[in-house]
PDB file of C-alpha atoms in Angstrom:
ATOM      1  CA  MET A   1      16.467   2.814  19.662  1.00 72.00           C
ATOM      2  CA  ASN A   2      17.423  -0.862  20.065  1.00 92.00           C
ATOM      3  CA  ILE A   3      18.146  -2.507  16.669  1.00 96.00           C
ATOM      4  CA  ILE A   4      18.850  -6.247  16.591  1.00 96.00           C
ATOM      5  CA  LYS A   5      20.238  -7.615  13.318  1.00 96.00           C
ATOM      6  CA  LEU A   6      19.974 -11.314  12.454  1.00 95.00           C
ATOM      7  CA  ASP A   7      21.344 -13.343   9.553  1.00 92.00           C
ATOM      8  CA  ALA A   8      18.353 -15.641   9.024  1.00 90.00           C
ATOM      9  CA  ILE A   9      15.010 -16.182  10.721  1.00 92.00           C
ATOM     10  CA  ALA A  10      11.563 -17.463   9.829  1.00 90.00           C
ATOM     11  CA  SER A  11       9.679 -14.278  10.705  1.00 92.00           C
ATOM     12  CA  THR A  12      10.809 -11.049  12.363  1.00 95.00           C
ATOM     13  CA  ASN A  13       7.258 -10.507  13.645  1.00 95.00           C
ATOM     14  CA  THR A  14       7.226 -13.913  15.331  1.00 94.00           C
ATOM     15  CA  TYR A  15      10.710 -13.373  16.779  1.00 96.00           C
ATOM     16  CA  LEU A  16       9.718 -10.004  18.251  1.00 96.00           C
ATOM     17  CA  ARG A  17       6.484 -11.428  19.655  1.00 95.00           C
ATOM     18  CA  GLU A  18       8.414 -14.220  21.383  1.00 95.00           C
ATOM     19  CA  MET A  19      10.888 -11.721  22.821  1.00 95.00           C
ATOM     20  CA  LEU A  20       7.991  -9.833  24.387  1.00 93.00           C
ATOM     21  CA  THR A  21       7.070 -12.884  26.453  1.00 90.00           C
ATOM     22  CA  THR A  22      10.462 -12.946  28.185  1.00 91.00           C
ATOM     23  CA  CYS A  23      11.891  -9.411  27.916  1.00 90.00           C
ATOM     24  CA  ASP A  24      10.838  -5.898  28.886  1.00 90.00           C
ATOM     25  CA  LEU A  25      11.566  -4.299  25.540  1.00 95.00           C
ATOM     26  CA  GLU A  26      11.946  -0.572  24.982  1.00 96.00           C
ATOM     27  CA  ASN A  27       9.640   1.175  22.567  1.00 96.00           C
ATOM     28  CA  PHE A  28      10.784   0.987  18.934  1.00 97.00           C
ATOM     29  CA  THR A  29      12.870  -2.146  19.463  1.00 98.00           C
ATOM     30  CA  THR A  30      13.596  -3.312  15.906  1.00 98.00           C
ATOM     31  CA  ILE A  31      14.430  -6.773  14.538  1.00 97.00           C
ATOM     32  CA  VAL A  32      16.118  -6.877  11.120  1.00 97.00           C
ATOM     33  CA  ALA A  33      16.804 -10.066   9.142  1.00 95.00           C
ATOM     34  CA  GLU A  34      19.011 -10.530   6.086  1.00 92.00           C
ATOM     35  CA  ASN A  35      17.050 -13.662   5.217  1.00 89.00           C
ATOM     36  CA  GLN A  36      13.435 -13.989   6.308  1.00 85.00           C
ATOM     37  CA  PHE A  37      12.222 -17.286   4.917  1.00 77.00           C
ATOM     38  CA  ALA A  38       8.671 -17.432   6.330  1.00 68.00           C
ATOM     39  CA  GLY A  39       7.591 -13.823   6.613  1.00 58.00           C
ATOM     40  CA  LYS A  40       3.942 -13.047   7.273  1.00 58.00           C
ATOM     41  CA  GLY A  41       1.649 -11.200   4.887  1.00 55.00           C
ATOM     42  CA  GLN A  42      -1.950  -9.987   4.920  1.00 55.00           C
ATOM     43  CA  ARG A  43      -4.801 -12.535   4.848  1.00 49.00           C
ATOM     44  CA  GLY A  44      -2.498 -15.266   6.167  1.00 50.00           C
ATOM     45  CA  THR A  45      -0.206 -15.180   3.142  1.00 52.00           C
ATOM     46  CA  THR A  46       3.577 -15.526   3.179  1.00 53.00           C
ATOM     47  CA  TRP A  47       5.902 -12.647   2.286  1.00 52.00           C
ATOM     48  CA  LEU A  48       8.624 -14.070   0.029  1.00 57.00           C
ATOM     49  CA  SER A  49      11.921 -12.194  -0.051  1.00 66.00           C
ATOM     50  CA  GLU A  50      15.202 -12.947  -1.807  1.00 77.00           C
ATOM     51  CA  ALA A  51      17.903 -13.470   0.826  1.00 76.00           C
ATOM     52  CA  GLY A  52      20.264 -10.524   1.234  1.00 86.00           C
ATOM     53  CA  SER A  53      18.570  -8.345  -1.368  1.00 92.00           C
ATOM     54  CA  ASN A  54      15.734  -6.777   0.542  1.00 95.00           C
ATOM     55  CA  LEU A  55      14.849  -5.064   3.787  1.00 97.00           C
ATOM     56  CA  THR A  56      12.725  -7.110   6.199  1.00 95.00           C
ATOM     57  CA  PHE A  57      12.199  -5.858   9.737  1.00 97.00           C
ATOM     58  CA  SER A  58       9.730  -5.542  12.604  1.00 98.00           C
ATOM     59  CA  VAL A  59       9.277  -2.643  15.009  1.00 98.00           C
ATOM     60  CA  LEU A  60       7.633  -2.595  18.442  1.00 97.00           C
ATOM     61  CA  MET A  61       5.269   0.325  19.038  1.00 96.00           C
ATOM     62  CA  LYS A  62       3.609   0.764  22.415  1.00 92.00           C
ATOM     63  CA  SER A  63       0.354   2.663  22.793  1.00 85.00           C
ATOM     64  CA  LYS A  64      -1.532   4.062  25.749  1.00 74.00           C
ATOM     65  CA  PRO A  65      -4.635   2.219  27.083  1.00 58.00           C
ATOM     66  CA  GLU A  66      -7.024   4.851  25.704  1.00 64.00           C
ATOM     67  CA  ALA A  67      -5.684   4.190  22.195  1.00 63.00           C
ATOM     68  CA  ILE A  68      -7.563   0.888  21.758  1.00 57.00           C
ATOM     69  CA  ALA A  69     -10.213   2.567  19.594  1.00 59.00           C
ATOM     70  CA  SER A  70      -7.499   4.145  17.443  1.00 78.00           C
ATOM     71  CA  VAL A  71      -5.477   1.134  16.274  1.00 83.00           C
ATOM     72  CA  PHE A  72      -6.356   1.949  12.663  1.00 91.00           C
ATOM     73  CA  ASP A  73      -4.768   5.381  13.065  1.00 94.00           C
ATOM     74  CA  LEU A  74      -1.496   3.518  13.552  1.00 94.00           C
ATOM     75  CA  ASN A  75      -2.002   1.469  10.378  1.00 94.00           C
ATOM     76  CA  ALA A  76      -2.679   4.595   8.329  1.00 96.00           C
ATOM     77  CA  MET A  77       0.321   6.410   9.816  1.00 96.00           C
ATOM     78  CA  ILE A  78       2.709   3.535   9.072  1.00 97.00           C
ATOM     79  CA  ALA A  79       1.624   3.141   5.437  1.00 98.00           C
ATOM     80  CA  LEU A  80       1.827   6.892   4.926  1.00 98.00           C
ATOM     81  CA  CYS A  81       5.323   7.145   6.445  1.00 98.00           C
ATOM     82  CA  VAL A  82       6.650   4.279   4.329  1.00 98.00           C
ATOM     83  CA  ALA A  83       5.167   5.637   1.089  1.00 98.00           C
ATOM     84  CA  THR A  84       6.419   9.175   1.646  1.00 98.00           C
ATOM     85  CA  THR A  85       9.894   7.986   2.686  1.00 98.00           C
ATOM     86  CA  LEU A  86      10.274   5.851  -0.435  1.00 98.00           C
ATOM     87  CA  LYS A  87       9.179   8.824  -2.530  1.00 98.00           C
ATOM     88  CA  LYS A  88      11.821  11.065  -0.917  1.00 97.00           C
ATOM     89  CA  ILE A  89      14.552   8.512  -1.570  1.00 96.00           C
ATOM     90  CA  THR A  90      13.646   7.633  -5.168  1.00 96.00           C
ATOM     91  CA  TYR A  91      11.819  10.786  -6.361  1.00 96.00           C
ATOM     92  CA  LEU A  92       9.128   8.462  -7.738  1.00 97.00           C
ATOM     93  CA  PRO A  93       5.391   8.421  -6.922  1.00 98.00           C
ATOM     94  CA  PHE A  94       4.180   5.776  -4.465  1.00 98.00           C
ATOM     95  CA  PHE A  95       0.620   4.830  -3.573  1.00 98.00           C
ATOM     96  CA  ILE A  96      -1.098   2.931  -0.772  1.00 98.00           C
ATOM     97  CA  LYS A  97      -3.145  -0.055  -1.867  1.00 97.00           C
ATOM     98  CA  TRP A  98      -5.729  -0.551   0.862  1.00 97.00           C
ATOM     99  CA  PRO A  99      -5.080  -1.289   3.581  1.00 93.00           C
ATOM    100  CA  ASN A 100      -1.303  -0.831   3.542  1.00 92.00           C
ATOM    101  CA  ASP A 101       0.562  -2.316   0.583  1.00 96.00           C
ATOM    102  CA  ILE A 102       2.891   0.199  -1.064  1.00 98.00           C
ATOM    103  CA  LEU A 103       2.915   0.347  -4.880  1.00 98.00           C
ATOM    104  CA  SER A 104       4.712   2.221  -7.606  1.00 98.00           C
ATOM    105  CA  ALA A 105       4.140   1.849 -11.349  1.00 95.00           C
ATOM    106  CA  ASN A 106       1.330  -0.591 -10.455  1.00 95.00           C
ATOM    107  CA  LYS A 107       3.896  -2.924  -8.870  1.00 96.00           C
ATOM    108  CA  LYS A 108       4.091  -3.972  -5.221  1.00 96.00           C
ATOM    109  CA  ILE A 109       7.238  -2.645  -3.575  1.00 97.00           C
ATOM    110  CA  CYS A 110       6.422  -3.054   0.100  1.00 97.00           C
ATOM    111  CA  GLY A 111       4.141  -5.105   2.323  1.00 95.00           C
ATOM    112  CA  ILE A 112       3.142  -4.147   5.860  1.00 96.00           C
ATOM    113  CA  LEU A 113       1.589  -6.317   8.567  1.00 95.00           C
ATOM    114  CA  VAL A 114       0.571  -4.876  11.950  1.00 94.00           C
ATOM    115  CA  GLU A 115      -0.219  -7.353  14.728  1.00 94.00           C
ATOM    116  CA  ASN A 116      -1.687  -5.962  17.945  1.00 92.00           C
ATOM    117  CA  ILE A 117      -1.345  -7.418  21.433  1.00 91.00           C
ATOM    118  CA  ILE A 118      -3.782  -5.961  23.975  1.00 85.00           C
ATOM    119  CA  ARG A 119      -2.711  -6.624  27.552  1.00 82.00           C
ATOM    120  CA  ALA A 120      -4.958  -6.991  30.581  1.00 80.00           C
ATOM    121  CA  ASN A 121      -4.313  -3.382  31.650  1.00 79.00           C
ATOM    122  CA  GLY A 122      -5.424  -2.151  28.207  1.00 76.00           C
ATOM    123  CA  GLU A 123      -1.910  -1.349  27.006  1.00 83.00           C
ATOM    124  CA  ILE A 124      -1.382  -2.084  23.302  1.00 88.00           C
ATOM    125  CA  PHE A 125       1.821  -3.544  21.900  1.00 93.00           C
ATOM    126  CA  SER A 126       1.869  -3.321  18.104  1.00 95.00           C
ATOM    127  CA  ILE A 127       4.333  -5.433  16.154  1.00 97.00           C
ATOM    128  CA  VAL A 128       4.874  -3.680  12.841  1.00 97.00           C
ATOM    129  CA  GLY A 129       6.322  -5.951  10.161  1.00 97.00           C
ATOM    130  CA  ILE A 130       7.661  -4.244   7.021  1.00 97.00           C
ATOM    131  CA  GLY A 131       9.155  -5.854   3.935  1.00 96.00           C
ATOM    132  CA  VAL A 132      10.626  -3.638   1.208  1.00 97.00           C
ATOM    133  CA  ASN A 133      11.863  -5.008  -2.111  1.00 97.00           C
ATOM    134  CA  VAL A 134      15.137  -3.101  -2.366  1.00 97.00           C
ATOM    135  CA  ASN A 135      17.746  -4.700  -4.631  1.00 97.00           C
ATOM    136  CA  GLN A 136      15.991  -7.820  -5.895  1.00 95.00           C
ATOM    137  CA  ARG A 137      16.252  -8.051  -9.682  1.00 94.00           C
ATOM    138  CA  HIS A 138      14.221 -11.142 -10.516  1.00 92.00           C
ATOM    139  CA  PHE A 139      10.651 -12.007  -9.568  1.00 92.00           C
ATOM    140  CA  PRO A 140       8.542 -15.099 -10.356  1.00 88.00           C
ATOM    141  CA  GLU A 141       6.753 -15.030 -13.694  1.00 85.00           C
ATOM    142  CA  GLY A 142       3.360 -13.425 -13.330  1.00 82.00           C
ATOM    143  CA  SER A 143       4.351 -11.709 -10.089  1.00 86.00           C
ATOM    144  CA  ASN A 144       3.109  -8.171  -9.451  1.00 92.00           C
ATOM    145  CA  GLY A 145       6.237  -7.380  -7.449  1.00 94.00           C
ATOM    146  CA  SER A 146       9.107  -5.055  -8.264  1.00 96.00           C
ATOM    147  CA  SER A 147      11.944  -3.378  -6.364  1.00 97.00           C
ATOM    148  CA  LEU A 148      13.524   0.001  -5.803  1.00 98.00           C
ATOM    149  CA  ALA A 149      16.541  -1.106  -7.849  1.00 97.00           C
ATOM    150  CA  LEU A 150      14.365  -2.040 -10.825  1.00 97.00           C
ATOM    151  CA  LEU A 151      12.404   1.212 -10.577  1.00 97.00           C
ATOM    152  CA  THR A 152      15.441   3.462 -10.335  1.00 97.00           C
ATOM    153  CA  GLY A 153      18.083   1.430 -12.148  1.00 97.00           C
ATOM    154  CA  ALA A 154      20.467   1.591  -9.171  1.00 97.00           C
ATOM    155  CA  LYS A 155      21.152  -0.390  -5.990  1.00 96.00           C
ATOM    156  CA  LYS A 156      20.102   1.168  -2.698  1.00 97.00           C
ATOM    157  CA  ASP A 157      21.858   1.083   0.679  1.00 97.00           C
ATOM    158  CA  LYS A 158      19.603  -0.993   2.944  1.00 97.00           C
ATOM    159  CA  ASP A 159      21.006   0.425   6.185  1.00 96.00           C
ATOM    160  CA  GLU A 160      20.369   3.993   5.052  1.00 97.00           C
ATOM    161  CA  LEU A 161      16.844   3.043   3.984  1.00 98.00           C
ATOM    162  CA  LEU A 162      16.181   1.343   7.329  1.00 98.00           C
ATOM    163  CA  GLN A 163      17.270   4.420   9.256  1.00 98.00           C
ATOM    164  CA  ALA A 164      15.180   6.727   7.060  1.00 98.00           C
ATOM    165  CA  LEU A 165      12.103   4.544   7.589  1.00 98.00           C
ATOM    166  CA  LEU A 166      12.624   4.311  11.356  1.00 98.00           C
ATOM    167  CA  ASP A 167      13.059   8.083  11.605  1.00 98.00           C
ATOM    168  CA  ALA A 168       9.836   8.620   9.647  1.00 98.00           C
ATOM    169  CA  LEU A 169       7.924   6.084  11.767  1.00 98.00           C
ATOM    170  CA  LYS A 170       9.126   7.727  14.957  1.00 97.00           C
ATOM    171  CA  GLU A 171       7.998  11.105  13.648  1.00 97.00           C
ATOM    172  CA  GLY A 172       4.609   9.675  12.658  1.00 97.00           C
ATOM    173  CA  TYR A 173       4.238   7.973  16.049  1.00 95.00           C
ATOM    174  CA  ASN A 174       4.901  11.285  17.804  1.00 95.00           C
ATOM    175  CA  ALA A 175       2.355  13.004  15.556  1.00 95.00           C
ATOM    176  CA  LEU A 176      -0.292  10.508  16.689  1.00 93.00           C
ATOM    177  CA  GLU A 177       0.689  11.066  20.305  1.00 90.00           C
ATOM    178  CA  GLU A 178       0.176  14.790  19.733  1.00 92.00           C
ATOM    179  CA  GLY A 179      -3.341  14.284  18.373  1.00 91.00           C
ATOM    180  CA  GLN A 180      -2.648  14.741  14.659  1.00 94.00           C
ATOM    181  CA  ALA A 181      -4.552  11.652  13.492  1.00 94.00           C
ATOM    182  CA  ASP A 182      -6.923  13.639  11.269  1.00 95.00           C
ATOM    183  CA  GLU A 183      -4.027  15.173   9.326  1.00 97.00           C
ATOM    184  CA  LEU A 184      -2.384  11.777   8.876  1.00 96.00           C
ATOM    185  CA  TRP A 185      -5.623  10.210   7.647  1.00 97.00           C
ATOM    186  CA  LYS A 186      -6.069  13.031   5.117  1.00 97.00           C
ATOM    187  CA  ALA A 187      -2.585  12.422   3.730  1.00 98.00           C
ATOM    188  CA  TYR A 188      -3.149   8.648   3.714  1.00 98.00           C
ATOM    189  CA  LYS A 189      -6.330   8.988   1.674  1.00 98.00           C
ATOM    190  CA  ALA A 190      -4.611  11.329  -0.778  1.00 98.00           C
ATOM    191  CA  LEU A 191      -2.246   8.458  -1.656  1.00 98.00           C
ATOM    192  CA  LEU A 192      -4.936   5.778  -1.863  1.00 98.00           C
ATOM    193  CA  TYR A 193      -4.385   3.588  -4.919  1.00 98.00           C
ATOM    194  CA  ARG A 194      -7.156   3.766  -7.551  1.00 97.00           C
ATOM    195  CA  ARG A 195      -9.300   6.130  -5.531  1.00 98.00           C
ATOM    196  CA  ASP A 196     -12.211   7.623  -7.515  1.00 97.00           C
ATOM    197  CA  VAL A 197     -11.717   5.361 -10.548  1.00 96.00           C
ATOM    198  CA  VAL A 198     -13.618   2.231 -11.574  1.00 96.00           C
ATOM    199  CA  SER A 199     -11.842  -0.883 -10.279  1.00 97.00           C
ATOM    200  CA  SER A 200     -12.492  -4.614 -10.147  1.00 97.00           C
ATOM    201  CA  PHE A 201     -13.035  -6.402  -6.841  1.00 97.00           C
ATOM    202  CA  GLU A 202     -13.504  -9.972  -5.691  1.00 97.00           C
ATOM    203  CA  LYS A 203     -15.347 -11.374  -2.683  1.00 97.00           C
ATOM    204  CA  PRO A 204     -14.204 -14.534  -0.837  1.00 96.00           C
ATOM    205  CA  ASN A 205     -16.825 -16.613  -2.688  1.00 97.00           C
ATOM    206  CA  GLY A 206     -15.247 -15.660  -6.025  1.00 97.00           C
ATOM    207  CA  TYR A 207     -17.892 -13.127  -7.027  1.00 96.00           C
ATOM    208  CA  ARG A 208     -16.369 -10.244  -8.985  1.00 97.00           C
ATOM    209  CA  PHE A 209     -17.814  -6.781  -9.490  1.00 96.00           C
ATOM    210  CA  ASN A 210     -16.824  -3.247 -10.437  1.00 97.00           C
ATOM    211  CA  ALA A 211     -16.921  -0.350  -7.995  1.00 98.00           C
ATOM    212  CA  ILE A 212     -15.192   2.931  -7.175  1.00 98.00           C
ATOM    213  CA  ILE A 213     -13.059   3.443  -4.065  1.00 98.00           C
ATOM    214  CA  ARG A 214     -14.358   6.511  -2.247  1.00 98.00           C
ATOM    215  CA  ASP A 215     -12.992   6.413   1.298  1.00 98.00           C
ATOM    216  CA  VAL A 216     -11.583   4.444   4.242  1.00 97.00           C
ATOM    217  CA  THR A 217     -13.411   4.617   7.572  1.00 95.00           C
ATOM    218  CA  PRO A 218     -11.682   5.394  10.900  1.00 92.00           C
ATOM    219  CA  TYR A 219     -11.980   1.654  11.619  1.00 91.00           C
ATOM    220  CA  GLY A 220     -10.089   0.716   8.476  1.00 94.00           C
ATOM    221  CA  LYS A 221     -13.016  -0.403   6.304  1.00 96.00           C
ATOM    222  CA  LEU A 222     -12.930   0.329   2.583  1.00 98.00           C
ATOM    223  CA  VAL A 223     -15.843   2.404   1.286  1.00 98.00           C
ATOM    224  CA  VAL A 224     -16.744   1.719  -2.342  1.00 98.00           C
ATOM    225  CA  GLU A 225     -19.454   3.088  -4.588  1.00 98.00           C
ATOM    226  CA  VAL A 226     -21.441   0.422  -6.415  1.00 95.00           C
ATOM    227  CA  GLU A 227     -24.427   0.702  -8.740  1.00 88.00           C
ATOM    228  CA  ASN A 228     -26.845   3.627  -8.385  1.00 87.00           C
ATOM    229  CA  GLN A 229     -24.233   5.585  -6.379  1.00 90.00           C
ATOM    230  CA  LYS A 230     -24.822   3.334  -3.375  1.00 96.00           C
ATOM    231  CA  GLN A 231     -21.896   3.074  -0.960  1.00 97.00           C
ATOM    232  CA  GLU A 232     -20.875  -0.096   0.853  1.00 97.00           C
ATOM    233  CA  GLU A 233     -18.199  -0.800   3.474  1.00 98.00           C
ATOM    234  CA  PHE A 234     -15.924  -3.828   3.508  1.00 98.00           C
ATOM    235  CA  ALA A 235     -13.430  -5.161   6.040  1.00 96.00           C
ATOM    236  CA  LEU A 236     -10.079  -6.613   4.999  1.00 91.00           C
ATOM    237  CA  LYS A 237     -11.179 -10.221   4.510  1.00 91.00           C
ATOM    238  CA  GLU A 238     -14.468  -9.279   2.860  1.00 96.00           C
ATOM    239  CA  ILE A 239     -13.096  -7.860  -0.398  1.00 96.00           C
ATOM    240  CA  ARG A 240      -9.978  -7.869  -2.557  1.00 94.00           C
ATOM    241  CA  LEU A 241      -8.909  -5.292  -5.126  1.00 95.00           C
ATOM    242  CA  LEU A 242      -7.830  -6.925  -8.379  1.00 92.00           C
ATOM    243  CA  TYR A 243      -4.928  -5.330 -10.252  1.00 75.00           C
TER     244      TYR A 243
END
């Protein structure tokens, strides 16, 4: 496993993507940055991370051509592996806020962004960006973020955490290769944040409504129950869970 450590960079995802244009990288090549000052988040947002305190890295995962229809299996596997690894390390409960934010005590601990590159031959290169709040102690007022150090009261070794996460991701990747997607999806859904309880949502036009999270489809859409037990499906940019 090729791990490249950098002091400071705008975005590990962008750096890894640029490397792919000039290098033949081995699977699971990993870029780690002590200071990522323009990290990418979901919906075009920026992932802000205190320099030196947190774990920010990107991993290359290659998939076979026939896996194009299963890119959401990869998303579910990654979120599941991160959540379960953090639970093993801290002995605290972690949940997956659709599609793949990781929360504990209703606070965001980790953000995940998967960017897929589909080549002409159908091969898929997935750039998996992961940012974990590890030892950061202070967050902006009104922020919903927290860190492992704040949750547990103790600093964590970032290198040990990185290795634990990479080991878990490799194991999850192999499970997908062996056809265990259904089992991974079942475990993912079991950790789904606010599943089966009334929650507030917002559409892009600002309209807010209450609904109950019931499921996630194989294509990554959120299934919610609205009035009269009617179920509706929403893609990532079509709905936002308020919390």
